[in-house]
Short mmCIF file of C-alpha atoms in Angstrom, two decimals:
data_model
loop_
_atom_site.label_atom_id
_atom_site.label_comp_id
_atom_site.label_asym_id
_atom_site.label_seq_id
_atom_site.Cartn_x
_atom_site.Cartn_y
_atom_site.Cartn_z
CA MET A 22 -0.09 -0.12 -0.11
CA ALA A 23 1.07 3.65 -0.52
CA ILE A 24 0.98 5.43 2.95
CA GLY A 25 -0.55 8.68 2.70
CA ASP A 26 -2.45 7.99 -0.34
CA ILE A 27 -6.13 9.34 -0.36
CA ILE A 28 -8.56 7.08 -2.53
CA VAL A 29 -11.95 7.84 -3.65
CA GLY A 30 -14.12 4.92 -4.57
CA ILE A 31 -17.52 5.32 -6.47
CA ASP A 32 -20.25 2.67 -6.92
CA ILE A 33 -22.81 3.25 -9.21
CA GLY A 34 -25.89 0.87 -8.42
CA THR A 35 -29.25 0.49 -9.60
CA SER A 36 -30.63 2.24 -6.77
CA LYS A 37 -27.79 4.50 -5.53
CA VAL A 38 -24.51 6.19 -6.05
CA SER A 39 -22.31 5.83 -2.96
CA THR A 40 -19.11 7.31 -2.59
CA PHE A 41 -16.21 6.14 -0.33
CA VAL A 42 -13.02 8.41 0.88
CA GLY A 43 -10.32 6.45 2.52
CA GLU A 44 -6.41 7.19 3.43
CA VAL A 45 -3.94 4.74 3.78
CA ASN A 46 -2.45 5.14 7.18
CA ASN A 47 0.92 4.17 8.73
CA PHE A 48 -0.36 0.62 9.55
CA ASN A 49 -1.20 0.18 5.78
CA GLN A 50 -4.96 0.09 6.69
CA ILE A 51 -7.89 2.01 5.17
CA GLU A 52 -8.72 4.80 7.53
CA ILE A 53 -12.32 6.20 6.71
CA ILE A 54 -12.44 9.90 5.92
CA CYS A 55 -15.99 9.81 4.75
CA SER A 56 -18.97 8.04 3.10
CA THR A 57 -22.01 9.54 1.03
CA SER A 58 -24.78 8.06 -0.85
CA CYS A 59 -27.60 9.49 -2.89
CA LYS A 60 -30.54 7.64 -4.57
CA CYS A 61 -30.31 7.33 -8.45
CA SER A 62 -32.52 5.61 -10.85
CA ALA A 63 -30.28 6.22 -14.02
CA ILE A 64 -29.17 2.59 -14.59
CA GLN A 65 -31.54 -0.28 -15.55
CA LYS A 66 -30.35 -3.86 -16.05
CA GLY A 67 -26.64 -2.76 -15.87
CA ILE A 68 -27.33 -0.35 -18.64
CA ILE A 69 -26.88 3.64 -18.40
CA VAL A 70 -30.35 4.86 -19.15
CA ASP A 71 -29.93 8.64 -17.97
CA GLU A 72 -26.73 10.14 -18.38
CA ASP A 73 -27.72 13.45 -16.91
CA GLU A 74 -29.35 12.09 -13.98
CA LEU A 75 -26.22 9.90 -13.29
CA SER A 76 -24.06 12.66 -13.66
CA LEU A 77 -26.03 14.74 -11.27
CA SER A 78 -26.03 12.03 -8.63
CA ILE A 79 -22.19 11.80 -8.79
CA SER A 80 -21.95 15.34 -8.42
CA LYS A 81 -24.16 15.14 -5.35
CA SER A 82 -22.61 12.43 -3.72
CA ILE A 83 -19.15 13.81 -4.48
CA LYS A 84 -20.19 17.21 -3.10
CA GLU A 85 -21.26 15.62 0.14
CA ALA A 86 -18.10 14.24 0.41
CA GLU A 87 -16.09 17.40 -0.30
CA ASP A 88 -18.29 19.28 2.40
CA ILE A 89 -17.74 16.54 4.87
CA SER A 90 -13.92 16.19 4.41
CA ASN A 91 -12.89 19.61 3.58
CA LEU A 92 -11.34 18.10 0.37
CA LYS A 93 -11.56 19.03 -3.15
CA ILE A 94 -12.12 15.97 -5.09
CA ASN A 95 -10.98 15.64 -8.84
CA SER A 96 -10.98 12.10 -9.58
CA ALA A 97 -11.84 8.79 -8.49
CA TYR A 98 -12.06 5.26 -9.09
CA THR A 99 -15.38 3.16 -10.00
CA VAL A 100 -16.75 -0.30 -10.65
CA ILE A 101 -18.05 -2.05 -13.57
CA PRO A 102 -20.50 -4.66 -14.18
CA GLY A 103 -19.45 -8.13 -15.26
CA LYS A 104 -21.50 -8.06 -18.41
CA TYR A 105 -19.32 -5.62 -19.72
CA ILE A 106 -15.77 -7.54 -18.77
CA THR A 107 -13.91 -9.98 -21.00
CA ILE A 108 -11.11 -12.04 -19.00
CA VAL A 109 -7.88 -12.95 -20.54
CA GLN A 110 -5.46 -15.14 -18.97
CA ASN A 111 -1.69 -14.80 -20.02
CA SER A 112 1.44 -15.59 -18.77
CA ILE A 113 5.40 -14.77 -19.82
CA VAL A 114 8.89 -16.02 -18.68
CA LYS A 115 10.97 -13.08 -17.62
CA GLU A 116 14.78 -13.06 -17.19
CA ALA A 117 16.10 -11.73 -14.14
CA LYS A 118 18.43 -8.81 -15.24
CA ASP A 119 21.11 -9.68 -12.28
CA LYS A 120 20.37 -13.25 -10.83
CA PHE A 121 23.21 -12.84 -8.37
CA ALA A 122 21.58 -9.75 -6.93
CA GLY A 123 18.04 -11.23 -6.94
CA ILE A 124 14.96 -10.45 -8.68
CA SER A 125 14.32 -6.72 -8.48
CA ILE A 126 10.96 -4.46 -8.70
CA LYS A 127 12.37 -3.33 -11.98
CA ASP A 128 12.40 -7.00 -13.09
CA VAL A 129 8.75 -7.59 -11.90
CA SER A 130 7.41 -4.15 -13.10
CA SER A 131 8.87 -5.07 -16.74
CA ALA A 132 7.07 -8.49 -16.52
CA ILE A 133 3.95 -6.71 -15.83
CA ILE A 134 4.29 -4.39 -18.76
CA GLN A 135 5.08 -7.22 -20.96
CA VAL A 136 2.20 -9.56 -19.60
CA ARG A 137 -0.13 -7.12 -21.03
CA ASP A 138 0.97 -7.56 -24.66
CA ILE A 139 -2.06 -9.07 -26.24
CA GLU A 140 -4.27 -8.76 -29.29
CA ILE A 141 -7.16 -6.57 -27.99
CA PRO A 142 -10.31 -6.57 -29.87
CA GLU A 143 -11.44 -3.35 -31.47
CA ASP A 144 -14.70 -3.07 -29.47
CA LYS A 145 -12.54 -3.76 -26.23
CA VAL A 146 -10.27 -1.50 -24.05
CA LEU A 147 -7.70 -2.73 -21.35
CA VAL A 148 -8.67 -1.46 -17.77
CA ASP A 149 -6.67 -3.60 -15.62
CA ILE A 150 -4.00 -6.21 -15.08
CA VAL A 151 -4.34 -8.71 -12.22
CA PRO A 152 -0.71 -10.05 -11.27
CA ASP A 153 -1.43 -13.61 -10.27
CA LYS A 154 1.27 -16.08 -9.61
CA PHE A 155 5.10 -15.82 -9.66
CA ILE A 156 6.64 -19.19 -10.44
CA LEU A 157 10.52 -19.42 -9.88
CA GLU A 158 12.98 -21.20 -12.17
CA ASP A 159 12.63 -24.32 -9.43
CA GLY A 160 8.85 -24.29 -9.73
CA LYS A 161 8.08 -22.91 -6.44
CA ALA A 162 4.96 -20.67 -6.72
CA ILE A 163 5.39 -17.49 -4.60
CA ASP A 164 3.11 -14.10 -3.97
CA ASP A 165 6.06 -11.90 -4.45
CA PRO A 166 9.49 -12.78 -6.09
CA VAL A 167 11.36 -9.58 -5.39
CA GLY A 168 14.45 -10.34 -3.75
CA LYS A 169 14.56 -14.23 -4.56
CA PHE A 170 17.48 -15.63 -6.37
CA SER A 171 16.26 -17.34 -9.60
CA SER A 172 17.57 -16.49 -13.17
CA ASN A 173 14.06 -16.41 -14.21
CA PHE A 174 10.31 -16.43 -13.11
CA THR A 175 6.75 -17.03 -14.67
CA LEU A 176 4.30 -14.57 -14.19
CA THR A 177 0.58 -15.60 -14.87
CA ALA A 178 -2.00 -12.52 -14.98
CA GLN A 179 -5.24 -11.76 -15.53
CA ILE A 180 -5.60 -9.11 -18.68
CA ILE A 181 -9.11 -7.24 -17.97
CA LEU A 182 -10.83 -5.78 -20.97
CA ALA A 183 -13.88 -3.81 -20.76
CA GLU A 184 -16.57 -2.72 -23.72
CA LYS A 185 -15.03 0.42 -25.15
CA GLU A 186 -18.49 1.78 -25.74
CA TYR A 187 -19.40 1.52 -22.24
CA ILE A 188 -16.29 2.96 -20.89
CA LYS A 189 -16.57 6.00 -23.37
CA LYS A 190 -20.14 6.51 -21.87
CA LEU A 191 -18.87 6.20 -18.40
CA THR A 192 -16.25 8.52 -19.02
CA SER A 193 -18.35 11.30 -20.31
CA VAL A 194 -20.94 10.80 -17.42
CA PHE A 195 -18.01 11.33 -14.98
CA LYS A 196 -16.66 14.31 -16.93
CA LYS A 197 -20.11 16.16 -16.98
CA ALA A 198 -19.92 15.59 -13.02
CA GLY A 199 -16.52 17.16 -13.13
CA ILE A 200 -14.56 13.96 -12.16
CA GLU A 201 -11.94 12.37 -13.79
CA ILE A 202 -11.85 8.26 -13.88
CA ASP A 203 -8.56 6.92 -12.07
CA GLY A 204 -9.24 3.44 -13.04
CA VAL A 205 -12.36 0.92 -13.51
CA VAL A 206 -12.42 -2.42 -11.73
CA PRO A 207 -14.67 -5.34 -12.24
CA ALA A 208 -17.37 -5.37 -9.00
CA SER A 209 -16.74 -8.72 -7.96
CA LEU A 210 -13.03 -8.36 -8.11
CA ALA A 211 -13.23 -5.35 -5.82
CA GLU A 212 -14.99 -7.29 -3.43
CA ARG A 213 -13.13 -10.35 -3.37
CA ASN A 214 -10.78 -9.64 -0.30
CA LEU A 215 -13.89 -7.97 1.47
CA VAL A 216 -16.32 -10.62 1.45
CA LEU A 217 -14.29 -14.02 1.44
CA ASP A 218 -12.86 -15.63 4.71
CA THR A 219 -9.18 -16.15 4.61
CA ASN A 220 -9.57 -19.93 3.72
CA GLU A 221 -12.05 -18.82 1.00
CA LEU A 222 -9.37 -16.86 -0.62
CA SER A 223 -7.36 -19.79 -1.96
CA ASP A 224 -10.53 -21.95 -2.86
CA ASN A 225 -12.68 -22.35 -5.92
CA VAL A 226 -15.32 -20.02 -5.26
CA MET A 227 -18.03 -17.96 -6.62
CA ILE A 228 -19.12 -14.68 -5.35
CA LEU A 229 -22.71 -13.87 -5.85
CA ASP A 230 -23.56 -10.31 -5.09
CA ILE A 231 -27.35 -9.85 -5.25
CA GLY A 232 -28.17 -6.06 -5.28
CA ALA A 233 -31.30 -4.18 -5.94
CA GLY A 234 -31.55 -4.55 -9.89
CA ASN A 235 -28.59 -6.89 -10.68
CA THR A 236 -26.66 -9.91 -9.66
CA GLU A 237 -22.93 -9.93 -10.15
CA ILE A 238 -21.34 -13.19 -10.56
CA GLY A 239 -17.64 -13.49 -9.91
CA VAL A 240 -15.63 -16.90 -10.08
CA PHE A 241 -12.14 -17.23 -8.62
CA SER A 242 -10.08 -20.49 -9.20
CA ASP A 243 -7.57 -20.24 -6.38
CA SER A 244 -6.38 -16.99 -6.51
CA SER A 245 -7.18 -16.61 -10.36
CA PHE A 246 -10.04 -14.28 -11.64
CA ILE A 247 -11.49 -16.53 -14.32
CA TYR A 248 -14.96 -15.45 -14.81
CA THR A 249 -17.66 -12.50 -14.27
CA ASN A 250 -21.18 -11.74 -15.37
CA THR A 251 -24.26 -9.74 -14.72
CA ILE A 252 -27.92 -11.35 -14.19
CA ALA A 253 -30.20 -8.44 -14.64
CA LEU A 254 -32.43 -9.29 -11.66
CA GLY A 255 -32.07 -8.56 -7.88
CA GLY A 256 -34.16 -7.58 -4.75
CA ASP A 257 -36.28 -4.93 -6.54
CA ASN A 258 -37.67 -7.50 -8.87
CA ILE A 259 -38.74 -9.27 -5.66
CA THR A 260 -40.57 -6.06 -4.22
CA SER A 261 -42.21 -5.51 -7.75
CA ASP A 262 -43.39 -8.95 -7.92
CA ILE A 263 -44.96 -8.54 -4.42
CA ALA A 264 -46.68 -5.25 -5.45
CA TYR A 265 -48.01 -6.54 -8.89
CA VAL A 266 -49.34 -9.97 -7.58
CA LEU A 267 -51.00 -8.59 -4.27
CA ASN A 268 -51.92 -5.28 -5.87
CA ILE A 269 -50.40 -3.35 -3.26
CA SER A 270 -47.87 -0.18 -3.34
CA LYS A 271 -44.26 -0.72 -3.70
CA GLU A 272 -43.65 0.81 -0.26
CA GLU A 273 -45.80 -1.77 1.46
CA ALA A 274 -44.58 -4.62 -0.51
CA ASP A 275 -40.82 -3.82 0.50
CA LYS A 276 -41.73 -3.61 4.06
CA LEU A 277 -43.58 -7.18 3.78
CA LYS A 278 -40.50 -8.49 1.89
CA ARG A 279 -38.28 -7.16 4.95
CA GLN A 280 -40.59 -8.46 7.57
CA TYR A 281 -41.59 -11.75 6.40
CA GLY A 282 -38.74 -12.50 4.08
CA LEU A 283 -38.14 -16.26 3.58
CA ALA A 284 -36.57 -17.88 0.27
CA LEU A 285 -38.48 -21.40 0.85
CA ARG A 286 -42.15 -22.08 2.03
CA SER A 287 -41.19 -25.27 3.59
CA TYR A 288 -39.40 -23.29 6.30
CA ILE A 289 -42.71 -21.76 7.34
CA ASP A 290 -43.25 -21.88 11.04
CA ASN A 291 -46.51 -20.05 11.55
CA ASP A 292 -48.78 -19.57 8.34
CA ASN A 293 -49.82 -16.21 9.71
CA ASN A 294 -52.33 -13.85 8.39
CA ILE A 295 -51.35 -10.18 6.80
CA VAL A 296 -53.62 -7.61 6.40
CA LEU A 297 -52.83 -5.49 3.14
CA ASN A 298 -52.82 -1.97 4.09
CA THR A 299 -52.74 -0.55 0.29
CA CYS A 300 -54.45 -3.14 -1.72
CA LYS A 301 -56.38 -1.50 -4.79
CA ASP A 302 -58.54 -4.48 -5.57
CA ASN A 303 -62.47 -4.03 -5.61
CA ASP A 304 -62.65 -6.23 -2.18
CA ALA A 305 -59.54 -4.38 -0.82
CA LYS A 306 -61.11 -3.25 2.37
CA ASN A 307 -59.27 -5.22 5.09
CA LYS A 308 -58.22 -7.82 2.53
CA THR A 309 -56.06 -10.65 4.22
CA ILE A 310 -53.67 -13.09 2.71
CA LYS A 311 -51.57 -15.90 4.13
CA SER A 312 -47.78 -15.49 5.06
CA SER A 313 -47.34 -18.37 2.70
CA GLU A 314 -48.96 -16.73 -0.34
CA LEU A 315 -46.17 -13.80 0.32
CA ILE A 316 -43.27 -16.36 0.44
CA GLU A 317 -44.49 -18.07 -2.65
CA ILE A 318 -43.91 -14.90 -4.56
CA ILE A 319 -40.57 -14.47 -2.96
CA GLU A 320 -39.45 -17.97 -3.73
CA ALA A 321 -40.39 -17.79 -7.18
CA ARG A 322 -38.16 -15.08 -7.94
CA ILE A 323 -35.15 -16.39 -5.63
CA GLU A 324 -35.90 -19.49 -7.77
CA GLU A 325 -35.35 -17.77 -10.96
CA ILE A 326 -32.20 -15.68 -10.25
CA PHE A 327 -30.43 -18.85 -8.73
CA THR A 328 -31.67 -20.82 -12.25
CA LEU A 329 -30.25 -18.26 -14.35
CA VAL A 330 -27.07 -18.13 -12.54
CA ASN A 331 -26.91 -21.97 -12.65
CA LYS A 332 -27.50 -21.83 -16.41
CA ASP A 333 -24.59 -19.11 -16.93
CA ILE A 334 -21.98 -21.24 -15.28
CA THR A 335 -23.08 -24.48 -16.70
CA ALA A 336 -22.89 -22.97 -20.45
CA ARG A 337 -19.51 -21.54 -19.67
CA GLY A 338 -18.38 -24.93 -18.44
CA ILE A 339 -16.96 -23.64 -15.16
CA LYS A 340 -19.54 -25.01 -12.69
CA SER A 341 -17.54 -28.60 -12.17
CA ASN A 342 -14.63 -26.08 -10.74
CA ILE A 343 -16.86 -24.36 -8.03
CA ASN A 344 -16.33 -25.79 -4.61
CA ASN A 345 -18.33 -23.15 -2.59
CA ILE A 346 -20.72 -20.07 -3.31
CA ILE A 347 -20.58 -17.03 -1.21
CA LEU A 348 -23.84 -14.65 -1.09
CA THR A 349 -23.77 -11.17 -0.30
CA GLY A 350 -25.59 -8.12 -1.34
CA GLU A 351 -28.56 -5.72 -0.13
CA GLY A 352 -31.05 -7.59 -2.35
CA ILE A 353 -30.87 -10.77 -0.32
CA THR A 354 -29.89 -9.23 3.06
CA ASN A 355 -33.45 -9.44 4.84
CA ILE A 356 -34.34 -12.63 3.10
CA ASN A 357 -33.87 -16.09 5.26
CA LYS A 358 -32.77 -19.40 3.81
CA CYS A 359 -31.57 -17.83 0.67
CA ASP A 360 -28.59 -20.04 0.96
CA MET A 361 -30.47 -23.40 1.13
CA ALA A 362 -32.39 -22.34 -1.84
CA GLY A 363 -29.29 -21.62 -3.78
CA LYS A 364 -27.89 -24.97 -2.71
CA ILE A 365 -31.05 -26.93 -3.76
CA ILE A 366 -31.05 -25.45 -7.27
CA MET A 367 -27.52 -25.22 -8.09
CA ASN A 368 -26.30 -28.35 -6.08
CA ILE A 369 -23.24 -26.57 -4.68
CA PRO A 370 -22.57 -25.53 -1.10
CA VAL A 371 -23.93 -22.21 -0.49
CA LYS A 372 -23.28 -19.73 2.59
CA ILE A 373 -23.69 -16.12 3.40
CA SER A 374 -20.62 -14.37 3.41
CA THR A 375 -18.78 -14.22 6.89
CA GLY A 376 -15.82 -12.20 5.90
CA ARG A 377 -13.98 -10.71 8.53
CA LEU A 378 -14.46 -7.13 7.47
CA ILE A 379 -17.74 -7.18 5.86
CA SER A 380 -19.82 -6.63 8.92
CA THR A 381 -17.84 -3.55 9.93
CA VAL A 382 -19.13 -1.32 6.93
CA LYS A 383 -22.77 -0.51 6.38
CA SER A 384 -24.07 -2.28 3.12
CA THR A 385 -24.76 0.85 1.56
CA TYR A 386 -20.81 1.60 1.29
CA ARG A 387 -19.90 -1.85 1.04
CA VAL A 388 -18.91 -1.74 -2.83
CA SER A 389 -17.20 1.57 -2.69
CA TYR A 390 -15.18 0.68 0.57
CA ALA A 391 -14.16 -2.63 -1.33
CA LEU A 392 -13.20 -0.78 -4.14
CA VAL A 393 -10.73 1.42 -2.23
CA ARG A 394 -9.23 -1.40 -0.27
CA TYR A 395 -8.85 -3.18 -3.65
CA ILE A 396 -6.96 -0.01 -5.24
CA ALA A 397 -4.83 0.58 -2.04
CA ALA A 398 -3.70 -3.06 -1.97
CA ARG A 399 -2.35 -3.03 -5.83
CA PRO A 400 1.17 -4.68 -5.74
CA TYR A 401 4.01 -2.70 -7.06
CA ALA A 402 2.29 0.68 -7.60
CA ARG A 403 4.12 3.58 -6.55
CA THR A 404 1.05 5.43 -5.60
CA VAL A 405 -2.75 4.93 -6.00
CA SER A 406 -3.89 8.49 -4.93
CA SER A 407 -6.87 10.00 -6.60
CA SER A 408 -6.53 13.68 -7.50
CA ILE A 409 -7.33 15.57 -4.18
CA ASP A 410 -6.86 19.22 -3.32
CA ALA A 411 -6.91 20.56 0.34
CA LYS A 412 -9.48 23.25 1.14
CA THR A 413 -7.54 25.39 4.04
CA GLU A 414 -8.93 28.11 6.01
CA LYS A 415 -7.39 30.47 3.60
CA ASN A 416 -9.88 28.95 0.78
CA LEU A 417 -9.03 26.59 -1.84
CA LEU A 418 -5.14 26.63 -1.78
CA LYS A 419 -4.44 23.80 -4.00
CA THR A 420 -1.15 22.67 -2.56
CA VAL A 421 -1.55 19.55 -0.42
CA LEU A 422 -1.34 16.72 -2.74
CA GLU A 423 -0.75 16.30 -6.63
CA LYS A 424 -1.88 13.56 -8.63
CA VAL A 425 0.99 11.32 -9.27
CA LYS A 426 -0.28 7.94 -10.61
CA ASP A 427 2.35 5.55 -11.92
CA PHE A 428 1.28 1.72 -12.00
CA PHE A 429 3.92 0.85 -14.19
CA TYR A 430 1.44 -0.78 -16.09
CA SER A 431 -1.30 1.97 -16.40
#
């Protein structure tokens, strides 16, 4: 980590834009400066449908962060849905410049530059390089080869490509908000170190982040990022189903989902009566339903989400390599037995995330915080700071931080 760097992360979701500002302290930990959020409905099914609204929401979130932090924010990192991402696995063999002095940082940096040398389709753009494994000439795999005595080493890495048109649109939106983009990271990759336990980091796992409008898929084989995608369904679809079927307001539907949230009818203890307060049926006065009727609606949509995910990973030929599925996301937070429903449908062990740090951050800011942590931990980067100016008592004296960004591979 680059001690002293201030990093700004922005999460653009289906229902909100959230901003997290953190600083890398002397203990290589992220110190919270501030976090903000504002409602936004400019994205539907992972597609930006209203650039002006999204730009305005980013501006509002940033402005609030500036007011709290007394900083002027000029740039930020952001996440990108898996549907726009292609992962290319690549490896190279690199000779050490001086095998008697040990592998140097320059050797590693040069290798990272070379591993990015792939043929990129015209409709794609390179947005990230994830150094994965370093293998010494004796075949030993290590996390950091610097200082090791070996005449050569092999670097395996994931080259992250994004759809060029989406990046252009995203850049335009941020520019309208007066913010430059420091970098773009797949959402599931950013979340990995936050939602997984230590033992899960070296396992073959799939992260399923069920949000308001989308479900993000991220598949990891050991430490390798091998697949990501987006299913355009989430918690808001469950709310809409309840409102439509019972002919009630979305506000009441959301309240009922949170109060009676259960993914499987077979786990109902008491089939209680529920009085509907906003029902628009002709016989709506004091209309009552059984809780099993409500849970049947929830179960149907939960089943569809898991079924679509199952079809996707099966079609990609990666299902057999997944040992465990880790669930996270605001869309399923208040729905019990989601893990059991997922296990039944996908026939793979499923559990709710118990990541060591996940409970320390409000769910609203979880992705933006995970993004800041991911950027702060980037290996072999001299600095990862966003472009920040300090607001002093003498007003806007822009002297504290300059944007110095040198990833070697940026």
